Short mmCIF file of C-alpha atoms and ligand atoms in Angstrom, two decimals:
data_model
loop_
_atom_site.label_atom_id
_atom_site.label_comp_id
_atom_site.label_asym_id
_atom_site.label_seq_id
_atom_site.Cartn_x
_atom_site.Cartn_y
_atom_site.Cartn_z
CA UNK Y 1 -102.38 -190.72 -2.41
CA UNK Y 2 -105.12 -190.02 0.51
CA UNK Y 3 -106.04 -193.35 2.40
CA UNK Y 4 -109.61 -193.65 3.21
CA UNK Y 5 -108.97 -192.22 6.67
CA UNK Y 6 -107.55 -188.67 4.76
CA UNK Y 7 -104.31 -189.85 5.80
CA UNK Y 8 -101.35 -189.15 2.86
CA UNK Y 9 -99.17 -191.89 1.87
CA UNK Y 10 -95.90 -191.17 1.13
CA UNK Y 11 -93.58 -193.38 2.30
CA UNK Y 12 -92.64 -197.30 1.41
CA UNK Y 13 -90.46 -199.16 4.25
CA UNK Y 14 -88.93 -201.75 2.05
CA UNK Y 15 -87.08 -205.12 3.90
CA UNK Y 16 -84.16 -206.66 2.14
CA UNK Y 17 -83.65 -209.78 4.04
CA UNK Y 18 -84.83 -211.34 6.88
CA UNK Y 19 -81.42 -212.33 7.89
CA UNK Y 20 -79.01 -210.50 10.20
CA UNK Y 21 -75.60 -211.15 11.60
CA UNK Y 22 -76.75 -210.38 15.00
CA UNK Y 23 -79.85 -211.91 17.02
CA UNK Y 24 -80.87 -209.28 19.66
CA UNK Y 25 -82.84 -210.98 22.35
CA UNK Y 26 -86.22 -209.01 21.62
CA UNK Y 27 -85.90 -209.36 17.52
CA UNK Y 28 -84.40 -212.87 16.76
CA UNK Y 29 -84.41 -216.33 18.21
CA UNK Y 30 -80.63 -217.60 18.74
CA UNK Y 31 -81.01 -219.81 15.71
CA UNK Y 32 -81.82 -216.85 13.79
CA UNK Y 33 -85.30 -217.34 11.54
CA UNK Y 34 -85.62 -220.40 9.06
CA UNK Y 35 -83.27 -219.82 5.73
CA UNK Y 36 -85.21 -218.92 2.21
CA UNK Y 37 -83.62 -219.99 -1.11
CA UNK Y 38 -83.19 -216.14 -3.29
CA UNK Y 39 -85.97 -217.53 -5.67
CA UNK Y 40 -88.85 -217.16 -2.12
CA UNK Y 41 -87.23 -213.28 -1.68
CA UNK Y 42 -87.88 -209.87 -3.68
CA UNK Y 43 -85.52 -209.14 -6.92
CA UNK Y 44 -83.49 -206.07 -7.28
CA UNK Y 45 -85.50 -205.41 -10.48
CA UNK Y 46 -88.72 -206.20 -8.72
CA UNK Y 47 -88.14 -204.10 -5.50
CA UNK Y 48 -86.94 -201.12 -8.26
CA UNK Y 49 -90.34 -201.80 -10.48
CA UNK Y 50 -93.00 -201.20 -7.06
CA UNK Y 51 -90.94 -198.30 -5.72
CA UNK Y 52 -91.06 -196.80 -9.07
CA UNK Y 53 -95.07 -197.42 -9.91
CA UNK Y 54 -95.37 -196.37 -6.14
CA UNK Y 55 -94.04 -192.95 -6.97
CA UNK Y 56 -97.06 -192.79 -9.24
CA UNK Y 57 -99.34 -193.16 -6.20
CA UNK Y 58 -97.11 -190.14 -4.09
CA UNK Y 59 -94.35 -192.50 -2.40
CA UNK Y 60 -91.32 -190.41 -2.16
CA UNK Y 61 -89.46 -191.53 0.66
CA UNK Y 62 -87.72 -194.99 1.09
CA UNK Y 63 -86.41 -196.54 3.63
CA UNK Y 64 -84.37 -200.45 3.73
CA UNK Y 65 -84.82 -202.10 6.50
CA UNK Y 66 -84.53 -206.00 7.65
CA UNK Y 67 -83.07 -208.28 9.12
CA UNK Y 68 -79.77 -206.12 8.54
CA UNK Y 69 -80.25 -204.81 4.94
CA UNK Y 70 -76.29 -204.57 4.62
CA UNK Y 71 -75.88 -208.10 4.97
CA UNK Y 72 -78.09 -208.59 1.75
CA UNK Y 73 -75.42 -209.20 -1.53
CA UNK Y 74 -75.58 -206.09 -3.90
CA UNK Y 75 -77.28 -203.58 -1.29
CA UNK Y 76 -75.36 -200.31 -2.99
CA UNK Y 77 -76.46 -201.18 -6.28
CA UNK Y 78 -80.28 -201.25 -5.05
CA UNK Y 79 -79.60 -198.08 -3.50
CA UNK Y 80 -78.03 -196.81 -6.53
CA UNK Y 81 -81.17 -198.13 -8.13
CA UNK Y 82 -83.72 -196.90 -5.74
CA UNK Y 83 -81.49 -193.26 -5.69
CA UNK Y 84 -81.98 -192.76 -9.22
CA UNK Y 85 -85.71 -193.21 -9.36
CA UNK Y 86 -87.82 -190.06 -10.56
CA UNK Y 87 -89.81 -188.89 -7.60
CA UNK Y 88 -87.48 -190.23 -4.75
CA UNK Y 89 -86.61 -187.76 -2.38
CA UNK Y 90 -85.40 -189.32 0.64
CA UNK Y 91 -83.38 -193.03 0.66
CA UNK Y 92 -82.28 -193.83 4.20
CA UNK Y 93 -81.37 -197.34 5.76
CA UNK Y 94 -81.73 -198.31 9.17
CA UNK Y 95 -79.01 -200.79 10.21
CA UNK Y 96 -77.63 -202.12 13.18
CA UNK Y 97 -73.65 -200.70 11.80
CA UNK Y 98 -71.71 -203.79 11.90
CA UNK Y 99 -71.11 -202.72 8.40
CA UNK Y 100 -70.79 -199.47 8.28
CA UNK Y 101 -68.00 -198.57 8.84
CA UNK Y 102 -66.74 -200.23 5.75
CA UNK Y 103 -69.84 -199.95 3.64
CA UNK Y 104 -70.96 -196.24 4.75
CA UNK Y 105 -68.59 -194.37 1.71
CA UNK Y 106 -70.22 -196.49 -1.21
CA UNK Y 107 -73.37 -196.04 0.26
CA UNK Y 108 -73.21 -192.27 0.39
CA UNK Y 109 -71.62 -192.33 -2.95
CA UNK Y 110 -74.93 -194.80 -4.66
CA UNK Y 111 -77.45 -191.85 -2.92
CA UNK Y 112 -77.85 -192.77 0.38
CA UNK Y 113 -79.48 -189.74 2.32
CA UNK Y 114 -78.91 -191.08 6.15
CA UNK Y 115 -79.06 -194.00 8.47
CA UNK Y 116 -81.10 -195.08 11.67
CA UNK Y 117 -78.64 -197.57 13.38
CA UNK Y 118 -79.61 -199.58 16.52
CA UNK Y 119 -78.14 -199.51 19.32
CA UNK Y 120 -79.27 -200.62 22.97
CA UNK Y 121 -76.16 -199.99 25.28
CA UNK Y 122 -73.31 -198.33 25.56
CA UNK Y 123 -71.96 -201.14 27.89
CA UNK Y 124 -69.43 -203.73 25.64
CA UNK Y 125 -70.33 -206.88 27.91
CA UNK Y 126 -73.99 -205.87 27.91
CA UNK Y 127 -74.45 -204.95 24.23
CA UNK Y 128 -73.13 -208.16 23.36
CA UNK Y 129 -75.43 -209.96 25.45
CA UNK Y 130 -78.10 -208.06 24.02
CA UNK Y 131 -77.40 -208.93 20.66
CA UNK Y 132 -75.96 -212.13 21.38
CA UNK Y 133 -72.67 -211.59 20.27
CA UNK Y 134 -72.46 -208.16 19.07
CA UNK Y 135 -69.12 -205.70 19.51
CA UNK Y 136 -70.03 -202.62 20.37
CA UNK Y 137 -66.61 -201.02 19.21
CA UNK Y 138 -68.01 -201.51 15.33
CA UNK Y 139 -71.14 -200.49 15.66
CA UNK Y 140 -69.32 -197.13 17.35
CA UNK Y 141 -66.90 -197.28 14.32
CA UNK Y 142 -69.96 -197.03 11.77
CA UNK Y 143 -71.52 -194.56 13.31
CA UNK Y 144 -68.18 -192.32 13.00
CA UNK Y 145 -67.78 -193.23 9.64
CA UNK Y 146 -71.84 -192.49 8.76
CA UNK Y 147 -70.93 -188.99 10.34
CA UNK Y 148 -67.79 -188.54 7.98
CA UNK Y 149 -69.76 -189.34 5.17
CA UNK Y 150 -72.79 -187.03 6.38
CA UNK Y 151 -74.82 -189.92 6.30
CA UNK Y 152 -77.27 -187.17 8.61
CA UNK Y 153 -79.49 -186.28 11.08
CA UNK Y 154 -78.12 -190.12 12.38
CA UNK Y 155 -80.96 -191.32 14.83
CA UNK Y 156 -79.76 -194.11 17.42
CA UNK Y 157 -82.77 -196.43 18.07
CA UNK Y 158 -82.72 -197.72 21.37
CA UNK Y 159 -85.15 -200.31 22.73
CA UNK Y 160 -85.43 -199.96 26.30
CA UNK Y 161 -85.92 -203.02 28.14
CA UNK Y 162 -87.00 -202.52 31.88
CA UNK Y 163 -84.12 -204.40 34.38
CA UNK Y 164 -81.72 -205.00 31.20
CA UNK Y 165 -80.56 -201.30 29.88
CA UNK Y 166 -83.37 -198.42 31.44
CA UNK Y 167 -79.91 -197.85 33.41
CA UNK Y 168 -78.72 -196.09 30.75
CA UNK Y 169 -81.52 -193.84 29.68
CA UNK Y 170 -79.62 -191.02 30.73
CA UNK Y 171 -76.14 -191.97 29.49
CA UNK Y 172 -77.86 -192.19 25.89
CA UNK Y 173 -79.64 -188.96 26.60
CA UNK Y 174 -76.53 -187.38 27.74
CA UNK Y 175 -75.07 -188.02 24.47
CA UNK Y 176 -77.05 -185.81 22.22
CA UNK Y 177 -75.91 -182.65 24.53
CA UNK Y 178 -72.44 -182.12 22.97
CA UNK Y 179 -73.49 -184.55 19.64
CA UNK Y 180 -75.38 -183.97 16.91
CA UNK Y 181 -77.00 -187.29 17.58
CA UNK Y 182 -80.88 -188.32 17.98
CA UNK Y 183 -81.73 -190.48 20.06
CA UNK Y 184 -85.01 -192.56 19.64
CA UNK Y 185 -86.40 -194.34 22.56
CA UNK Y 186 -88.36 -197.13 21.68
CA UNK Y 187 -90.78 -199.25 23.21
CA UNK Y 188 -90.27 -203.05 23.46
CA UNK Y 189 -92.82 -204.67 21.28
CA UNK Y 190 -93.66 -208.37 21.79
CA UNK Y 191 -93.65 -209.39 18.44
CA UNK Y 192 -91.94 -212.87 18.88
CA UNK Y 193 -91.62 -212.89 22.30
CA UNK Y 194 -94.67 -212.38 24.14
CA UNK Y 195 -93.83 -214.02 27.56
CA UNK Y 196 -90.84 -212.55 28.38
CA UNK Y 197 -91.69 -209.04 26.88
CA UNK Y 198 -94.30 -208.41 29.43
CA UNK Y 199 -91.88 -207.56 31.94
CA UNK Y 200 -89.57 -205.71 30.17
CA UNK Y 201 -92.00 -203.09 28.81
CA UNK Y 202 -91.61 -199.36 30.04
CA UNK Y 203 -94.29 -197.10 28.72
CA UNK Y 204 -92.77 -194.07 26.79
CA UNK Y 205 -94.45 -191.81 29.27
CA UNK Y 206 -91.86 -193.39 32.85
CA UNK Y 207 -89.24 -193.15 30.12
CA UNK Y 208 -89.97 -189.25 29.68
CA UNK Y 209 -90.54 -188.56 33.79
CA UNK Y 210 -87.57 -190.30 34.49
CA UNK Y 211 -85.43 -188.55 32.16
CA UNK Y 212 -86.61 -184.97 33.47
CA UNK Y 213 -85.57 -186.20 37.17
CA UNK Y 214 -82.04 -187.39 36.14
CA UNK Y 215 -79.18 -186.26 37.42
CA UNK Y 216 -76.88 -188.13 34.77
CA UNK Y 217 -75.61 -187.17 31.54
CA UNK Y 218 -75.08 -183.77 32.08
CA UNK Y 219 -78.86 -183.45 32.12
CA UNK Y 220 -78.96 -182.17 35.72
CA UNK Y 221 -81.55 -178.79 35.87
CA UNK Y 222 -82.13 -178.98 32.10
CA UNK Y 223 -85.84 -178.82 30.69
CA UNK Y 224 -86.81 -180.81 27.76
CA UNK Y 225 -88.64 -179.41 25.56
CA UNK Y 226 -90.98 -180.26 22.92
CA UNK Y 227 -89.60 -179.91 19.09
CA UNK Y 228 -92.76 -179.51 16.97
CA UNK Y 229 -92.96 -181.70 13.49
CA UNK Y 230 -89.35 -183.09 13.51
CA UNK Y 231 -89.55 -185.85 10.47
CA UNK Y 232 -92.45 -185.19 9.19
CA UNK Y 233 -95.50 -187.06 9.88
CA UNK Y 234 -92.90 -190.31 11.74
CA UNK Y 235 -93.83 -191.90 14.63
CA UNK Y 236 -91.65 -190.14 17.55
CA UNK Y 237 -92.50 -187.35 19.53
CA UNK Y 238 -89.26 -185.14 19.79
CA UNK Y 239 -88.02 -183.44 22.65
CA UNK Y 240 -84.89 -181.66 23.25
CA UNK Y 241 -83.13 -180.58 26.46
CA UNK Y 242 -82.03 -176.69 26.61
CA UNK Y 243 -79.06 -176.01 24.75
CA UNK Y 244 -78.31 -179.58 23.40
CA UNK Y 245 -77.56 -180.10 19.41
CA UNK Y 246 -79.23 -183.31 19.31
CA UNK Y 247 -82.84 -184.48 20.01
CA UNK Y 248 -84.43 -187.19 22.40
CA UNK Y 249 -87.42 -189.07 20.40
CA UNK Y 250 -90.17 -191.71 21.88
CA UNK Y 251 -91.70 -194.00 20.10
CA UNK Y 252 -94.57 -195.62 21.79
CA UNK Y 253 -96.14 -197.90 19.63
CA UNK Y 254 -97.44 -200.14 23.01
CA UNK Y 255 -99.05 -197.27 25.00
CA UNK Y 256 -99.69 -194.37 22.36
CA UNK Y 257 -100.71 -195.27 19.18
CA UNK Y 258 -99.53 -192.91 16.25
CA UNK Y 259 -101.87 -194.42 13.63
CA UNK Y 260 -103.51 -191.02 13.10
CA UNK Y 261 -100.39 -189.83 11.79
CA UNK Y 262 -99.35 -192.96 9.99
CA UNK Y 263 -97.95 -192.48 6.55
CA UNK Y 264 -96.75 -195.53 5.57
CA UNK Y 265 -96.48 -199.01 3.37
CA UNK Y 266 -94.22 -201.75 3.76
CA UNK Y 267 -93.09 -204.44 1.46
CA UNK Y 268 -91.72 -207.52 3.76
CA UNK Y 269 -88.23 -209.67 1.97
CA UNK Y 270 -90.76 -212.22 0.77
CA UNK Y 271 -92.82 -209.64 -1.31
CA UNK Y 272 -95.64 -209.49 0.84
CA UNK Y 273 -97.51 -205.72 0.83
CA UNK Y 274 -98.34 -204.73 4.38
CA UNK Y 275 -100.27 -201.64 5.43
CA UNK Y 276 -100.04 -201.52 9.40
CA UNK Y 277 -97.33 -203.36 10.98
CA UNK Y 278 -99.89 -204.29 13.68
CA UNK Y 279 -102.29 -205.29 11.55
CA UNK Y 280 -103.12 -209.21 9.52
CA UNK Y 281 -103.38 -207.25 6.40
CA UNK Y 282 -100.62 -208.03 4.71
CA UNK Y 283 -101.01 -209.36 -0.03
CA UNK Y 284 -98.57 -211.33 -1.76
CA UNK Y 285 -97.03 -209.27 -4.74
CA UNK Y 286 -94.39 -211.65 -5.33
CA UNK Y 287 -96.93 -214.22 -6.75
CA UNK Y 288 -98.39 -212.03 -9.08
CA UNK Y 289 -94.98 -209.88 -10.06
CA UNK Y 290 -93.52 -213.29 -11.24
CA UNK Y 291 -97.20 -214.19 -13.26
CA UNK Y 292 -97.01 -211.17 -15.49
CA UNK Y 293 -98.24 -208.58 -13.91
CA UNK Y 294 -98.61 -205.24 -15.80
CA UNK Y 295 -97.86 -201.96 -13.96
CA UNK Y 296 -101.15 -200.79 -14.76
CA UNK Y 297 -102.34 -203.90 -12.52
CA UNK Y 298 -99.44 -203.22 -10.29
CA UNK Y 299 -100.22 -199.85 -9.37
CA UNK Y 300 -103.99 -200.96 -9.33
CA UNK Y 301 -102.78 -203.38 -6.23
CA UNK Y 302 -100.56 -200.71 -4.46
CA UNK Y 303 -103.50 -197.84 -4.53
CA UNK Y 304 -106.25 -200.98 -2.67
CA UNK Y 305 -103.42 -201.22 -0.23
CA UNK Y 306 -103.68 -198.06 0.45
CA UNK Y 307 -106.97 -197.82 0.47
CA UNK Y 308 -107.52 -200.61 2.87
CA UNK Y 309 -104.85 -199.13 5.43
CA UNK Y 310 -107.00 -199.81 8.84
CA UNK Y 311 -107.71 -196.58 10.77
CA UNK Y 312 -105.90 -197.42 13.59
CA UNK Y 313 -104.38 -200.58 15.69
CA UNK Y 314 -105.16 -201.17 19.26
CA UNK Y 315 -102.65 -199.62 22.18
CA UNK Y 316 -101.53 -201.34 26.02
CA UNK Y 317 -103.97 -204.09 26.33
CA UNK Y 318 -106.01 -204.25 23.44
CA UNK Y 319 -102.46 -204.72 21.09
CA UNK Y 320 -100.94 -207.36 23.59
CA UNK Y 321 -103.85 -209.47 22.91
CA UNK Y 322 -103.86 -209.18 19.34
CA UNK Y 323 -100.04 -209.69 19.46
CA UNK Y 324 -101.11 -213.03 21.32
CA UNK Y 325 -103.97 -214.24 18.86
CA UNK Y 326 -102.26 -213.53 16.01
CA UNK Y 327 -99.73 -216.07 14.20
CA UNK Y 328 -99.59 -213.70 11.63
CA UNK Y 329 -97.47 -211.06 14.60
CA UNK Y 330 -93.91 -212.79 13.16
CA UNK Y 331 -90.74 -211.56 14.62
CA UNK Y 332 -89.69 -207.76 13.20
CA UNK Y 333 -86.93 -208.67 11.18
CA UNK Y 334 -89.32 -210.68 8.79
CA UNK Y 335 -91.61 -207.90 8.75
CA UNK Y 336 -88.84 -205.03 8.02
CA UNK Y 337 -89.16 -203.25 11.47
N1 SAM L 1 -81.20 -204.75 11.63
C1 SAM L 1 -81.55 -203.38 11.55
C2 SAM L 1 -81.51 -202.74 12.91
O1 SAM L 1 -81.40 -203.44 13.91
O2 SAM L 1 -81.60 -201.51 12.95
C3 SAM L 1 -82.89 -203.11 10.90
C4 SAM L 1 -84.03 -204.02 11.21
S1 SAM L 1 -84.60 -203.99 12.87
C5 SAM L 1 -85.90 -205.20 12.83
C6 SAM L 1 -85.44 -202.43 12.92
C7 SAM L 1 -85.75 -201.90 14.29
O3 SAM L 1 -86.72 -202.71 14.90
C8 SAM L 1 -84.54 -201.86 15.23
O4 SAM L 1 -84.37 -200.54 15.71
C9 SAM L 1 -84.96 -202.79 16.35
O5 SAM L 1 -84.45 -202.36 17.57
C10 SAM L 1 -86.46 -202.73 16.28
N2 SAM L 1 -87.12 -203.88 16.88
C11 SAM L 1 -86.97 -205.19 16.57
N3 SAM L 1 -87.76 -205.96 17.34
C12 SAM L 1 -88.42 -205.12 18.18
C13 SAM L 1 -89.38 -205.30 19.22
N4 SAM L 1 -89.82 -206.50 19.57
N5 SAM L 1 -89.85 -204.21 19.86
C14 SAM L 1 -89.43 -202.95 19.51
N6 SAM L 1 -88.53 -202.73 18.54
C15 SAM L 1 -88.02 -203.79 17.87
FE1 SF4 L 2 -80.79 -208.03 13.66
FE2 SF4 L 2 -81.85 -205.61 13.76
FE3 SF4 L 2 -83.21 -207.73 14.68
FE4 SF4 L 2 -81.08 -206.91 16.01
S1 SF4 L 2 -82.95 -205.74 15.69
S2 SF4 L 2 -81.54 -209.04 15.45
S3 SF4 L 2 -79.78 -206.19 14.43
S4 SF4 L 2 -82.65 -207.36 12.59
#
């Protein structure tokens, strides 16, 4: 379905939890976020019934997201589930693969087309100060095993955090020479966080420069160069430097806004229906779900979501004050990031 903006609709980011076994310092508090009973959180069979009235509307790519969706009890049978749905052409997960190197075989095996996993260092001391606790060895171990199971393209997402990792901007980049590996680079948001953000943001565009001027990573003398429509109508812009198998991706959702291009939905753990991720707009569908609601009614609700999808959100300044004003900005792993 067109939004009112002309913009086509296709794809529903869906958050399984809101909890997480680690608690990176830009995502989570240390206490983690307050605990929900299973009756306040979406269903299996109620996640299953939107995706599938969403195909009706021209969803056909899913993603699960959190919190760490493999922490959530049962997560290959709702991807067996959400696999065998008419109309779905693309399941993928993005994870931060603690788990995946045990979990990445049944998830392949229930229809799992490929992963996104996080990762902000390649450093063992600093990655676990990062994500308070984190061990850097597993998440490596995942991404081997998503790799044996051609769990593929696998993109690395990599928040880049000015004086705590934009050290190793070129180590990541140097990665995707000799690997089939993608590396996103991502810019620090300050959902959550907004005072000690500021600091730490580096615009996508000193992320870019610097990366043509290093020296490191077996990047010495190579151009990067732009990859036209790599995933469709996503968020990154994709480069590539000469001769490497992998790509390099930005994400800039602080200084470049990609709303133009924005093809999304996203239904939070809590069954709330949100059409920007920047944005107050958000419905409860869990309310009415559990009062009866017919699919008729259902798909009635989904198609005024997407109507009401707001042109665009504010960039740089603009966004930091909304960020600030807004109690409604909660931390990304309630929000499925
Ligand atoms: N736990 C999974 C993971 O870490 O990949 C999935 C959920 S996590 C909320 C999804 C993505 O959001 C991760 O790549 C994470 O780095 C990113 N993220 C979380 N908080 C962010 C922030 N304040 N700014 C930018 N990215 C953020
Ligand atoms: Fe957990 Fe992902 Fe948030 Fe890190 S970014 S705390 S792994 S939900």
């Amino acid at each position: 379905m067109l939004d009112s903006y002309g913009r086509k609709i296709s794809y529903l980011r869906v958050g399984v939890t809101d909890f997480c076994n680690l608690r990176c310092v830009y995502c989570m508090p240390p206490e983690g976020v307050p605990p929900r009973s299973h009756g306040e959180i979406l269903r299996f069979e109620e996640i299953e019934r939107v995706v599938r009235v969403a195909t009706r509307l021209g969803i056909d790519k899913v993603r699960l997201t959190g919190g760490e969706p493999l922490v959530r009890r049962g997560i290959v049978d709702l991807v067996r589930i959400i696999a065998g749905i008419p109309g779905i052409d693309d399941l993928a997960l993005t994870t931060n693969g603690t788990k995946l190197a045990e979990m990445a075989s049944g998830l392949k095996a229930a229809g799992l087309r490929r992963v996104n996993i996080s990762l902000d260092s390649l450093k063992p001391e600093r990655f676990k100060e990062i994500t308070r606790g984190g061990d850097l060895g597993q998440v490596w171990r995942g991404i081997e095993a998503a790799r044996r199971e051609g769990l593929t393209p696998i993109k690395l997402n990599v928040v880049i955090m000015r004086g705590v990792n934009d050290d190793e901007m070129a180590e990541f980049a140097g990665l995707t020479i000799s690997q089939d590996l993608h590396i996103r680079f991502i810019e620090l948001m300050s959902l959550g966080r907004e005072s000690w953000h500021g600091l730490r943001h580096v615009p996508s565009s000193e992320l870019k420069m610097r990366l043509e001027d290093a020296p490191e990573g077996g990047l010495a003398g190579r151009p990067l160069e732009a990859v036209p429509g790599q995933d469709g109508d996503g968020p990154a812009r994709y480069y590539r430097f000469a001769g490497a198998q992998g790509t390099i991706g930005f994400i800039s959702a602080v200084s470049d806004h990609f709303c133009h291009s924005c093809n999304r939905l996203r239904l939070t753990p809590g069954g709330k229906l949100r059409s920007c991720l920047l944005s107050n707009g958000e419905s409860d569908l869990l309310g009415p779900l559990r009062r009866g609601m017919t699919d008729a009614e259902l798909e009635a609700f989904l198609a005024r979501a997407i109507a009401e999808k707001p042109a665009k959100q504010g960039t740089g300044a603009a966004l930091e004050d909304w960020l600030r004003e807004n109690p409604s900005a909660r931390f990304m792993s309630q929000i499925g990031g």
